[in-house]
mmCIF file of C-alpha atoms in Angstrom:
data_model
loop_
_atom_site.group_PDB
_atom_site.id
_atom_site.type_symbol
_atom_site.label_atom_id
_atom_site.label_comp_id
_atom_site.label_asym_id
_atom_site.label_seq_id
_atom_site.Cartn_x
_atom_site.Cartn_y
_atom_site.Cartn_z
ATOM 1 C CA MET A 18 0.038 0.001 -0.005
ATOM 2 C CA GLY A 19 1.416 3.457 -1.017
ATOM 3 C CA LEU A 20 1.588 6.090 1.648
ATOM 4 C CA THR A 21 -0.718 8.346 -0.190
ATOM 5 C CA SER A 22 -3.241 5.723 -1.465
ATOM 6 C CA GLU A 23 -6.811 5.713 -0.464
ATOM 7 C CA THR A 24 -6.430 2.105 0.662
ATOM 8 C CA THR A 25 -3.916 3.217 3.300
ATOM 9 C CA VAL A 26 -6.234 5.888 4.582
ATOM 10 C CA TYR A 27 -9.177 3.337 4.740
ATOM 11 C CA VAL A 28 -7.026 0.821 6.505
ATOM 12 C CA MET A 29 -5.990 3.330 9.183
ATOM 13 C CA VAL A 30 -9.516 4.608 9.706
ATOM 14 C CA ALA A 31 -10.661 1.059 10.133
ATOM 15 C CA LEU A 32 -7.794 0.290 12.522
ATOM 16 C CA SER A 33 -8.622 3.314 14.646
ATOM 17 C CA ALA A 34 -12.459 2.266 14.696
ATOM 18 C CA VAL A 35 -11.354 -1.202 15.865
ATOM 19 C CA CYS A 36 -9.233 0.330 18.483
ATOM 20 C CA VAL A 37 -12.120 2.485 19.895
ATOM 21 C CA ALA A 38 -14.472 -0.647 19.781
ATOM 22 C CA LEU A 39 -12.026 -2.798 21.687
ATOM 23 C CA LEU A 40 -11.491 0.048 24.221
ATOM 24 C CA VAL A 41 -15.179 0.157 24.909
ATOM 25 C CA TRP A 42 -15.539 -3.520 25.046
ATOM 26 C CA PHE A 43 -12.550 -4.129 27.486
ATOM 27 C CA TRP A 44 -13.021 -1.042 29.661
ATOM 28 C CA PRO A 45 -15.263 -2.811 32.366
ATOM 29 C CA ARG A 46 -12.440 -5.419 32.870
ATOM 30 C CA LEU A 47 -9.924 -2.658 33.130
ATOM 31 C CA ALA A 48 -11.967 -0.664 35.629
ATOM 32 C CA ARG A 49 -10.824 -2.895 38.441
ATOM 33 C CA GLN A 50 -8.440 -1.650 41.113
ATOM 34 C CA GLY A 51 -4.824 -2.558 40.996
ATOM 35 C CA PRO A 52 -1.568 -1.456 39.207
ATOM 36 C CA TRP A 53 -1.924 -3.828 36.266
ATOM 37 C CA GLN A 54 -5.435 -2.460 35.499
ATOM 38 C CA VAL A 55 -4.261 1.149 35.723
ATOM 39 C CA LEU A 56 -1.402 0.269 33.255
ATOM 40 C CA GLY A 57 -3.872 -1.477 31.049
ATOM 41 C CA ARG A 58 -6.127 1.619 30.974
ATOM 42 C CA LEU A 59 -3.356 3.917 30.093
ATOM 43 C CA ALA A 60 -2.071 1.639 27.385
ATOM 44 C CA ALA A 61 -5.529 1.130 25.853
ATOM 45 C CA VAL A 62 -6.216 4.939 25.806
ATOM 46 C CA GLY A 63 -2.743 5.637 24.395
ATOM 47 C CA VAL A 64 -2.926 2.980 21.556
ATOM 48 C CA THR A 65 -6.393 4.257 20.661
ATOM 49 C CA GLN A 66 -5.168 7.955 20.458
ATOM 50 C CA VAL A 67 -2.236 6.995 18.408
ATOM 51 C CA ALA A 68 -4.404 5.090 16.005
ATOM 52 C CA ILE A 69 -6.805 7.975 15.587
ATOM 53 C CA ILE A 70 -3.998 10.520 15.154
ATOM 54 C CA ALA A 71 -2.285 8.186 12.534
ATOM 55 C CA ALA A 72 -5.574 7.877 10.648
ATOM 56 C CA PHE A 73 -6.002 11.702 10.551
ATOM 57 C CA ALA A 74 -2.338 12.206 9.534
ATOM 58 C CA CYS A 75 -2.707 9.655 6.647
ATOM 59 C CA TRP A 76 -5.778 11.468 5.456
ATOM 60 C CA LEU A 77 -4.058 14.834 5.570
ATOM 61 C CA ASN A 78 -0.996 13.563 3.891
ATOM 62 C CA SER A 79 -3.057 11.980 1.150
ATOM 63 C CA SER A 80 -4.918 15.228 0.547
ATOM 64 C CA TYR A 81 -1.836 17.519 0.555
ATOM 65 C CA GLN A 82 0.896 15.165 -0.578
ATOM 66 C CA PHE A 83 3.475 16.257 2.082
ATOM 67 C CA PHE A 84 5.177 12.842 1.580
ATOM 68 C CA GLY A 85 4.781 10.731 -1.406
ATOM 69 C CA SER A 86 6.132 7.469 -0.179
ATOM 70 C CA TRP A 87 7.104 5.447 3.021
ATOM 71 C CA GLY A 88 10.666 6.027 1.995
ATOM 72 C CA GLU A 89 10.278 9.779 2.112
ATOM 73 C CA LEU A 90 8.355 9.660 5.344
ATOM 74 C CA PHE A 91 11.376 7.909 7.011
ATOM 75 C CA GLY A 92 14.062 10.201 5.407
ATOM 76 C CA ASN A 93 15.004 8.033 2.337
ATOM 77 C CA VAL A 94 14.846 10.933 -0.138
ATOM 78 C CA ASP A 95 16.433 11.016 -3.609
ATOM 79 C CA THR A 96 18.527 14.203 -3.833
ATOM 80 C CA THR A 97 19.804 13.846 -7.417
ATOM 81 C CA PRO A 98 19.220 16.961 -9.536
ATOM 82 C CA VAL A 99 16.626 16.577 -12.223
ATOM 83 C CA GLY A 100 16.643 18.082 -15.691
ATOM 84 C CA VAL A 101 14.394 19.963 -18.089
ATOM 85 C CA THR A 102 12.441 18.232 -20.890
ATOM 86 C CA GLN A 103 11.844 20.207 -24.084
ATOM 87 C CA ALA A 104 8.584 20.001 -25.857
ATOM 88 C CA ALA A 105 9.102 18.167 -29.292
ATOM 89 C CA ASP A 106 8.155 21.271 -31.213
ATOM 90 C CA GLN A 107 7.154 24.865 -30.720
ATOM 91 C CA GLN A 108 3.428 23.890 -30.881
ATOM 92 C CA GLY A 109 3.797 22.104 -27.595
ATOM 93 C CA ASN A 110 2.612 18.787 -29.221
ATOM 94 C CA GLY A 111 5.431 16.526 -28.355
ATOM 95 C CA ALA A 112 6.201 13.718 -26.088
ATOM 96 C CA VAL A 113 6.448 15.041 -22.650
ATOM 97 C CA THR A 114 8.862 13.286 -20.833
ATOM 98 C CA GLY A 115 23.481 50.855 -6.096
ATOM 99 C CA VAL A 116 23.528 48.694 -3.239
ATOM 100 C CA SER A 117 22.372 50.644 -0.242
ATOM 101 C CA VAL A 118 18.568 50.662 -0.034
ATOM 102 C CA LYS A 119 17.785 54.489 -0.358
ATOM 103 C CA GLY A 120 14.682 54.551 -2.518
ATOM 104 C CA SER A 121 11.397 55.373 -0.728
ATOM 105 C CA LEU A 122 9.742 52.330 -2.168
ATOM 106 C CA ILE A 123 12.252 49.885 -0.663
ATOM 107 C CA GLN A 124 13.349 50.367 2.873
ATOM 108 C CA PRO A 125 15.726 48.350 5.148
ATOM 109 C CA ALA A 126 14.107 45.746 7.263
ATOM 110 C CA GLY A 127 15.208 43.770 10.289
ATOM 111 C CA ASP A 128 17.444 40.880 9.660
ATOM 112 C CA GLU A 129 16.261 38.552 12.510
ATOM 113 C CA GLN A 130 15.037 35.934 9.822
ATOM 114 C CA LEU A 131 18.028 36.425 7.677
ATOM 115 C CA LYS A 132 20.354 35.531 10.605
ATOM 116 C CA ARG A 133 18.618 32.167 10.902
ATOM 117 C CA VAL A 134 19.285 31.271 7.161
ATOM 118 C CA SER A 135 22.260 28.913 6.606
ATOM 119 C CA GLY A 136 24.627 29.249 3.609
ATOM 120 C CA LEU A 137 24.333 32.855 2.804
ATOM 121 C CA PRO A 138 27.199 34.752 1.285
ATOM 122 C CA THR A 139 29.788 36.291 3.790
ATOM 123 C CA GLY A 140 32.876 38.371 3.263
ATOM 124 C CA PRO A 141 33.405 41.026 0.506
ATOM 125 C CA ALA A 142 30.330 41.536 -1.563
ATOM 126 C CA ALA A 143 32.370 42.033 -4.733
ATOM 127 C CA VAL A 144 33.685 38.404 -4.193
ATOM 128 C CA ASN A 145 30.605 36.590 -2.748
ATOM 129 C CA GLY A 146 27.548 38.761 -3.391
ATOM 130 C CA ARG A 147 25.144 39.907 -0.668
ATOM 131 C CA VAL A 148 21.646 39.146 0.475
ATOM 132 C CA GLU A 149 19.633 42.151 1.902
ATOM 133 C CA SER A 150 16.520 42.214 4.091
ATOM 134 C CA VAL A 151 14.211 44.806 2.874
ATOM 135 C CA LYS A 152 10.496 45.808 2.907
ATOM 136 C CA VAL A 153 8.822 46.658 -0.388
ATOM 137 C CA ILE A 154 6.181 49.499 -0.316
ATOM 138 C CA GLY A 155 3.610 49.387 -3.094
ATOM 139 C CA ARG A 156 3.036 52.945 -4.498
ATOM 140 C CA ARG A 157 -0.293 51.879 -6.086
ATOM 141 C CA THR A 158 -1.604 49.342 -3.509
ATOM 142 C CA GLY A 159 -0.020 50.675 -0.296
ATOM 143 C CA VAL A 160 1.158 47.070 0.480
ATOM 144 C CA VAL A 161 4.189 46.705 2.637
ATOM 145 C CA ASP A 162 5.690 43.261 2.061
ATOM 146 C CA PRO A 163 8.966 41.796 3.300
ATOM 147 C CA ALA A 164 11.646 40.538 0.906
ATOM 148 C CA PHE A 165 15.206 39.180 0.710
ATOM 149 C CA VAL A 166 17.224 40.425 -2.176
ATOM 150 C CA TYR A 167 20.306 38.673 -3.529
ATOM 151 C CA LEU A 168 22.795 40.702 -5.421
ATOM 152 C CA PRO A 169 25.580 38.769 -7.256
ATOM 153 C CA PRO A 170 29.281 39.645 -6.917
ATOM 154 C CA GLN A 171 29.283 41.365 -10.275
ATOM 155 C CA TYR A 172 26.796 43.953 -9.015
ATOM 156 C CA PHE A 173 29.538 45.383 -6.794
ATOM 157 C CA GLN A 174 32.443 45.184 -9.341
ATOM 158 C CA LYS A 175 33.687 48.125 -11.280
ATOM 159 C CA ALA A 176 33.619 46.318 -14.574
ATOM 160 C CA TYR A 177 29.706 46.150 -14.162
ATOM 161 C CA HIS A 178 29.053 49.556 -12.629
ATOM 162 C CA ARG A 179 27.046 50.566 -15.793
ATOM 163 C CA GLN A 180 25.149 47.473 -16.257
ATOM 164 C CA ARG A 181 21.571 46.527 -15.395
ATOM 165 C CA PHE A 182 21.032 42.979 -14.222
ATOM 166 C CA PRO A 183 18.284 40.468 -15.066
ATOM 167 C CA VAL A 184 15.768 39.658 -12.255
ATOM 168 C CA ILE A 185 14.186 36.547 -11.110
ATOM 169 C CA VAL A 186 11.330 36.914 -8.443
ATOM 170 C CA ALA A 187 10.810 33.893 -6.388
ATOM 171 C CA LEU A 188 7.382 33.551 -4.692
ATOM 172 C CA SER A 189 6.666 31.365 -1.617
ATOM 173 C CA GLY A 190 3.583 29.123 -1.452
ATOM 174 C CA TYR A 191 0.630 29.629 0.982
ATOM 175 C CA PRO A 192 1.064 30.271 3.840
ATOM 176 C CA GLY A 193 4.799 30.289 3.249
ATOM 177 C CA SER A 194 7.323 32.962 4.054
ATOM 178 C CA ILE A 195 10.508 34.418 2.624
ATOM 179 C CA PHE A 196 12.394 32.403 5.355
ATOM 180 C CA ASN A 197 11.166 29.219 3.558
ATOM 181 C CA LEU A 198 12.426 30.508 0.196
ATOM 182 C CA ALA A 199 15.834 31.272 1.672
ATOM 183 C CA GLN A 200 16.246 28.368 4.052
ATOM 184 C CA TYR A 201 14.376 25.454 2.584
ATOM 185 C CA LEU A 202 14.172 26.191 -1.143
ATOM 186 C CA ARG A 203 17.758 27.577 -1.069
ATOM 187 C CA VAL A 204 17.051 30.200 -3.740
ATOM 188 C CA SER A 205 19.985 32.545 -3.259
ATOM 189 C CA GLN A 206 22.393 29.691 -2.304
ATOM 190 C CA THR A 207 21.509 27.733 -5.386
ATOM 191 C CA ALA A 208 21.769 30.797 -7.733
ATOM 192 C CA ALA A 209 25.076 31.701 -6.218
ATOM 193 C CA ALA A 210 26.558 28.308 -6.810
ATOM 194 C CA LEU A 211 25.344 28.152 -10.352
ATOM 195 C CA GLN A 212 26.685 31.614 -11.066
ATOM 196 C CA ARG A 213 30.102 30.655 -9.564
ATOM 197 C CA SER A 214 30.287 27.670 -11.812
ATOM 198 C CA GLY A 215 29.412 29.592 -14.961
ATOM 199 C CA GLN A 216 26.068 27.884 -15.370
ATOM 200 C CA MET A 217 24.061 30.979 -14.790
ATOM 201 C CA GLN A 218 24.499 34.627 -15.796
ATOM 202 C CA PRO A 219 24.843 37.164 -12.911
ATOM 203 C CA THR A 220 21.210 37.723 -11.816
ATOM 204 C CA ILE A 221 19.337 39.561 -9.029
ATOM 205 C CA MET A 222 17.207 37.185 -7.059
ATOM 206 C CA VAL A 223 14.179 38.671 -5.123
ATOM 207 C CA MET A 224 12.477 36.384 -2.552
ATOM 208 C CA ILE A 225 8.991 37.581 -1.574
ATOM 209 C CA ARG A 226 5.725 36.222 -0.370
ATOM 210 C CA PRO A 227 2.499 36.727 -2.421
ATOM 211 C CA THR A 228 0.398 36.581 0.749
ATOM 212 C CA ILE A 229 0.100 40.433 1.066
ATOM 213 C CA ALA A 230 -3.079 40.242 3.348
ATOM 214 C CA PRO A 231 -2.385 37.332 5.780
ATOM 215 C CA PRO A 232 -3.836 35.083 6.704
ATOM 216 C CA ARG A 233 -6.019 35.405 3.609
ATOM 217 C CA ASP A 234 -4.705 33.443 0.514
ATOM 218 C CA THR A 235 -5.313 35.905 -2.399
ATOM 219 C CA GLU A 236 -3.795 33.670 -5.015
ATOM 220 C CA CYS A 237 -2.213 36.704 -6.859
ATOM 221 C CA VAL A 238 -5.725 38.082 -7.794
ATOM 222 C CA ASN A 239 -6.918 41.686 -7.688
ATOM 223 C CA VAL A 240 -9.781 40.993 -5.364
ATOM 224 C CA PRO A 241 -12.764 43.357 -6.092
ATOM 225 C CA GLY A 242 -12.914 45.745 -3.149
ATOM 226 C CA GLY A 243 -10.076 43.787 -1.467
ATOM 227 C CA PRO A 244 -6.328 43.192 -1.702
ATOM 228 C CA GLN A 245 -4.716 43.982 -5.195
ATOM 229 C CA THR A 246 -2.119 41.221 -5.158
ATOM 230 C CA GLU A 247 -1.677 41.067 -8.931
ATOM 231 C CA THR A 248 -1.127 44.874 -9.171
ATOM 232 C CA PHE A 249 1.454 44.748 -6.344
ATOM 233 C CA LEU A 250 3.442 41.851 -7.936
ATOM 234 C CA ALA A 251 3.192 43.094 -11.580
ATOM 235 C CA LYS A 252 3.426 46.851 -11.144
ATOM 236 C CA ASP A 253 4.449 47.956 -7.565
ATOM 237 C CA LEU A 254 7.306 45.330 -7.071
ATOM 238 C CA PRO A 255 8.985 45.889 -10.517
ATOM 239 C CA GLU A 256 8.681 49.602 -10.023
ATOM 240 C CA ALA A 257 10.312 49.586 -6.589
ATOM 241 C CA LEU A 258 13.081 47.268 -7.685
ATOM 242 C CA LYS A 259 14.078 49.294 -10.797
ATOM 243 C CA ALA A 260 13.996 52.536 -8.837
ATOM 244 C CA THR A 261 16.391 51.128 -6.130
ATOM 245 C CA TYR A 262 18.668 48.533 -7.870
ATOM 246 C CA ARG A 263 20.333 48.318 -11.194
ATOM 247 C CA ALA A 264 17.641 45.972 -12.465
ATOM 248 C CA GLY A 265 16.880 45.462 -16.222
ATOM 249 C CA HIS A 266 14.119 47.840 -17.536
ATOM 250 C CA ASP A 267 12.987 45.650 -20.368
ATOM 251 C CA ALA A 268 10.503 42.747 -19.819
ATOM 252 C CA SER A 269 13.056 40.338 -21.504
ATOM 253 C CA SER A 270 15.185 40.601 -18.359
ATOM 254 C CA TRP A 271 12.458 39.687 -15.857
ATOM 255 C CA GLY A 272 11.265 36.271 -14.741
ATOM 256 C CA VAL A 273 9.125 35.065 -11.930
ATOM 257 C CA MET A 274 9.135 31.483 -10.278
ATOM 258 C CA GLY A 275 7.468 29.849 -7.324
ATOM 259 C CA TYR A 276 6.449 26.585 -5.614
ATOM 260 C CA SER A 277 2.858 25.345 -5.033
ATOM 261 C CA SER A 278 0.579 28.376 -5.016
ATOM 262 C CA GLY A 279 3.611 30.501 -5.661
ATOM 263 C CA GLY A 280 4.158 28.528 -8.887
ATOM 264 C CA SER A 281 0.503 29.110 -9.798
ATOM 265 C CA CYS A 282 1.126 32.818 -9.318
ATOM 266 C CA ALA A 283 4.248 32.613 -11.409
ATOM 267 C CA LEU A 284 2.148 31.359 -14.322
ATOM 268 C CA GLN A 285 -0.713 33.728 -13.800
ATOM 269 C CA LEU A 286 1.668 36.786 -13.695
ATOM 270 C CA THR A 287 3.598 35.822 -16.728
ATOM 271 C CA MET A 288 0.631 34.779 -18.925
ATOM 272 C CA ARG A 289 -1.546 37.860 -17.859
ATOM 273 C CA ASN A 290 1.307 40.391 -17.826
ATOM 274 C CA PRO A 291 3.772 39.451 -20.633
ATOM 275 C CA GLY A 292 4.890 42.960 -20.752
ATOM 276 C CA VAL A 293 6.285 42.642 -17.268
ATOM 277 C CA TYR A 294 7.534 39.087 -16.974
ATOM 278 C CA THR A 295 8.573 37.034 -19.987
ATOM 279 C CA THR A 296 9.688 33.901 -18.304
ATOM 280 C CA ALA A 297 8.066 31.723 -15.552
ATOM 281 C CA GLY A 298 9.172 28.759 -13.505
ATOM 282 C CA ALA A 299 6.304 26.850 -11.811
ATOM 283 C CA LEU A 300 6.987 23.991 -9.420
ATOM 284 C CA SER A 301 3.858 21.957 -8.572
ATOM 285 C CA PRO A 302 1.389 24.597 -9.768
ATOM 286 C CA ASP A 303 -2.321 24.719 -10.316
ATOM 287 C CA TYR A 304 -3.701 26.020 -13.485
ATOM 288 C CA LYS A 305 -6.991 27.529 -12.254
ATOM 289 C CA VAL A 306 -7.748 29.899 -9.306
ATOM 290 C CA LYS A 307 -10.651 28.702 -7.249
ATOM 291 C CA ASP A 308 -12.424 29.966 -4.205
ATOM 292 C CA ASP A 309 -11.806 27.950 -1.035
ATOM 293 C CA PRO A 310 -12.012 28.597 2.709
ATOM 294 C CA THR A 311 -8.478 30.251 2.869
ATOM 295 C CA THR A 312 -9.198 32.565 -0.054
ATOM 296 C CA GLY A 313 -12.807 33.687 0.516
ATOM 297 C CA ASN A 314 -14.496 35.261 -2.525
ATOM 298 C CA LEU A 315 -11.674 36.169 -4.900
ATOM 299 C CA PHE A 316 -13.861 37.267 -7.878
ATOM 300 C CA GLY A 317 -16.731 39.245 -6.334
ATOM 301 C CA SER A 318 -20.192 38.881 -7.791
ATOM 302 C CA GLY A 319 -22.348 40.370 -10.538
ATOM 303 C CA LEU A 320 -21.884 40.209 -14.274
ATOM 304 C CA GLY A 321 -18.123 40.547 -14.206
ATOM 305 C CA ARG A 322 -17.576 37.460 -11.988
ATOM 306 C CA VAL A 323 -17.519 34.963 -14.752
ATOM 307 C CA LYS A 324 -15.119 37.053 -16.832
ATOM 308 C CA ARG A 325 -12.790 37.363 -13.886
ATOM 309 C CA VAL A 326 -12.965 33.543 -13.083
ATOM 310 C CA ASN A 327 -12.227 32.763 -16.662
ATOM 311 C CA GLY A 328 -9.373 35.225 -16.827
ATOM 312 C CA HIS A 329 -7.534 33.206 -14.028
ATOM 313 C CA ASP A 330 -8.232 29.806 -15.671
ATOM 314 C CA LEU A 331 -5.121 29.241 -17.701
ATOM 315 C CA MET A 332 -6.564 26.463 -19.707
ATOM 316 C CA TRP A 333 -9.414 28.722 -20.672
ATOM 317 C CA ARG A 334 -6.942 31.438 -21.626
ATOM 318 C CA LEU A 335 -4.952 29.160 -23.866
ATOM 319 C CA LYS A 336 -8.197 27.981 -25.647
ATOM 320 C CA HIS A 337 -9.940 31.288 -25.970
ATOM 321 C CA LEU A 338 -7.167 33.987 -26.101
ATOM 322 C CA PRO A 339 -4.153 34.517 -28.205
ATOM 323 C CA ALA A 340 -1.105 32.835 -26.724
ATOM 324 C CA PRO A 341 1.332 35.378 -25.086
ATOM 325 C CA GLN A 342 4.954 35.534 -26.229
ATOM 326 C CA VAL A 343 6.399 34.056 -23.169
ATOM 327 C CA SER A 344 8.475 31.010 -22.039
ATOM 328 C CA VAL A 345 7.335 28.851 -19.100
ATOM 329 C CA LEU A 346 8.774 25.939 -17.185
ATOM 330 C CA VAL A 347 6.306 23.574 -15.250
ATOM 331 C CA ALA A 348 7.380 20.829 -12.899
ATOM 332 C CA ASP A 349 5.280 18.011 -11.465
ATOM 333 C CA SER A 350 6.057 14.438 -10.374
ATOM 334 C CA LYS A 351 4.365 11.455 -12.019
ATOM 335 C CA HIS A 352 3.995 9.563 -8.721
ATOM 336 C CA GLY A 353 3.411 11.445 -5.435
ATOM 337 C CA GLU A 354 1.587 14.680 -6.701
ATOM 338 C CA ARG A 355 -1.918 15.035 -7.838
ATOM 339 C CA GLY A 356 -1.323 17.661 -10.439
ATOM 340 C CA TYR A 357 0.504 15.443 -12.968
ATOM 341 C CA PRO A 358 -2.398 15.022 -15.362
ATOM 342 C CA GLN A 359 -3.279 18.626 -15.284
ATOM 343 C CA THR A 360 0.368 19.554 -16.127
ATOM 344 C CA LEU A 361 0.360 17.193 -19.076
ATOM 345 C CA ALA A 362 -2.863 18.893 -20.312
ATOM 346 C CA PHE A 363 -1.315 22.259 -19.897
ATOM 347 C CA ILE A 364 1.774 21.287 -21.788
ATOM 348 C CA LYS A 365 -0.284 19.940 -24.768
ATOM 349 C CA ALA A 366 -2.445 23.114 -24.778
ATOM 350 C CA VAL A 367 0.349 25.545 -25.215
ATOM 351 C CA ARG A 368 0.702 27.094 -28.729
ATOM 352 C CA ALA A 369 3.148 29.361 -30.426
ATOM 353 C CA PRO A 370 4.408 31.998 -29.717
ATOM 354 C CA MET A 371 4.235 30.705 -26.174
ATOM 355 C CA ARG A 372 6.896 28.107 -25.373
ATOM 356 C CA VAL A 373 6.859 25.477 -22.599
ATOM 357 C CA VAL A 374 9.347 23.005 -21.173
ATOM 358 C CA SER A 375 8.961 20.708 -18.225
ATOM 359 C CA ILE A 376 10.567 18.919 -15.379
ATOM 360 C CA LEU A 377 8.612 15.636 -14.809
ATOM 361 C CA PRO A 378 10.453 13.391 -12.218
ATOM 362 C CA ASP A 379 8.957 9.859 -11.797
ATOM 363 C CA GLN A 380 8.822 10.278 -8.012
ATOM 364 C CA GLY A 381 8.428 13.302 -5.795
ATOM 365 C CA SER A 382 5.954 14.904 -3.406
ATOM 366 C CA HIS A 383 4.498 18.285 -2.659
ATOM 367 C CA ASN A 384 7.415 19.319 -0.474
ATOM 368 C CA PHE A 385 10.694 21.057 -0.358
ATOM 369 C CA PRO A 386 12.988 18.029 -0.999
ATOM 370 C CA THR A 387 11.187 17.644 -4.324
ATOM 371 C CA TRP A 388 11.435 21.430 -5.181
ATOM 372 C CA THR A 389 15.105 21.730 -4.121
ATOM 373 C CA ARG A 390 15.894 18.919 -6.688
ATOM 374 C CA GLU A 391 14.065 20.850 -9.305
ATOM 375 C CA MET A 392 15.642 24.283 -8.489
ATOM 376 C CA PRO A 393 19.020 24.102 -10.267
ATOM 377 C CA ALA A 394 17.531 23.109 -13.637
ATOM 378 C CA THR A 395 14.708 25.548 -13.243
ATOM 379 C CA LEU A 396 17.065 28.528 -12.517
ATOM 380 C CA LYS A 397 19.402 27.648 -15.426
ATOM 381 C CA TRP A 398 16.649 27.344 -17.834
ATOM 382 C CA MET A 399 14.997 30.593 -16.714
ATOM 383 C CA ASN A 400 18.261 32.470 -16.862
ATOM 384 C CA GLN A 401 18.957 31.313 -20.374
ATOM 385 C CA GLN A 402 15.730 33.038 -21.393
ATOM 386 C CA LEU A 403 16.707 36.421 -19.809
ATOM 387 C CA THR A 404 18.570 39.295 -21.473
ATOM 388 C CA PHE A 405 21.961 40.318 -20.160
ATOM 389 C CA PRO A 406 23.551 42.640 -19.963
ATOM 390 C CA GLN A 407 21.660 45.946 -20.380
ATOM 391 C CA ASP A 408 23.718 49.197 -20.258
ATOM 392 C CA VAL A 409 22.601 51.776 -17.783
ATOM 393 C CA VAL A 410 23.362 54.487 -20.476
ATOM 394 C CA PRO A 411 20.552 54.424 -23.201
ATOM 395 C CA ARG A 412 21.819 52.949 -26.527
ATOM 396 C CA HIS A 413 21.393 56.287 -28.383
ATOM 397 C CA HIS A 414 23.740 57.982 -25.762
ATOM 398 C CA ARG A 415 26.635 55.529 -26.204
ATOM 399 C CA LYS A 416 29.918 56.836 -27.712
ATOM 400 C CA PRO A 417 30.819 55.324 -31.087
ATOM 401 C CA GLY A 418 32.482 51.999 -30.708
ATOM 402 C CA HIS A 419 31.144 51.550 -27.199
ATOM 403 C CA THR A 420 30.173 47.917 -26.412
ATOM 404 C CA ALA A 421 28.570 46.416 -23.340
ATOM 405 C CA VAL A 422 30.734 44.561 -20.929
ATOM 406 C CA ARG A 423 29.852 40.777 -20.619
ATOM 407 C CA ALA A 424 30.566 38.416 -17.740
ATOM 408 C CA ALA A 425 33.838 36.690 -18.118
ATOM 409 C CA GLY A 426 33.385 33.278 -19.596
ATOM 410 C CA THR A 427 29.691 33.882 -20.460
ATOM 411 C CA ALA A 428 27.897 34.633 -23.651
ATOM 412 C CA PRO A 429 24.373 36.090 -24.273
ATOM 413 C CA SER A 430 21.674 33.418 -24.438
ATOM 414 C CA LYS A 431 19.962 32.657 -27.678
ATOM 415 C CA ALA A 432 16.810 34.167 -26.369
ATOM 416 C CA ALA A 433 18.670 37.434 -25.380
ATOM 417 C CA THR A 434 20.327 37.641 -28.753
ATOM 418 C CA LYS A 435 16.959 37.333 -30.536
ATOM 419 C CA ARG A 436 15.312 40.014 -28.275
ATOM 420 C CA ARG A 437 18.090 42.621 -28.858
#
């Protein structure tokens, strides 16, 4: 019996029911006086409680896929990195196998959480890079959201002082935090390692939570009369980052990724705002936003509700609207996650000029061990789609013969060359 199978849940529920029945049946005999009877009562109550808790835990795990197998439950986890699978053709019809924070829109924040994160760069920033703890202030929405910003070593080097850098925004799931992105998903640590080995261009990494009105899960939606999450992430956040850091100004240098509901947000933001984000990486996403007890009513009522619901249904968008000119990566496990069939359907539905690639491991669960396996390949692929470098001085102001400086040992990606 698999850990997440319905059979396991039914067996555990039946076992707990049997334990309750036996407790009731034997209780009169255990009610006698004496040390053995007291120990018997304690043992019977304890076993019954353990059985009930185990049944509830199995049901919860089956519903949310925290652990996909007995091996994962007991710590036997495959940590081998996984790779990206390209669709067979562009139609998607193939086999699917300025460093100090001075700007008013970004302010320094406490580093209590940052101090708890292991593996962050230390020493000279021009050698190892730096992670800053900040709070982002939305000019349109008034939202104040904490964030970690990783700046690569090149950001501090004189050779790059005129360069704007590509940006990847990393979103946590619900009810996740930026600490989860830094400590468990290892966003900045993975990016730094890939950049040191020449597998990734120098890139600014921004770790932020899409839960801007906790404890409500707004799913990156502009809620009628409520939190304007999409506006914050698609307008306020890029504006604040561009005003404070040397971040690329063109959409071709911006990508967004996330895990779980953060992955869903990444797809939503990219497909709905291709003029802001042109690349998305979605680990274990959903493809349709739905109301549930954690979200409340996301779409309001009246005549506009159906339009708003459809607008956040990515399969509906692929069928009824022109495909946006963006590139997306989706990741889901064949065994251990419930979204695999929906991911296959999404891949098959993608049409040019939109492009899709996938990471489809055979085993994996809806948890950080799975997502950290998928992170290196996701970051490398996303980075290949982003334009670098972009000179701070506008092209028409350059002196004759001036050329942009490029990272030593790196070359522009094909996608970047095409977009220039």
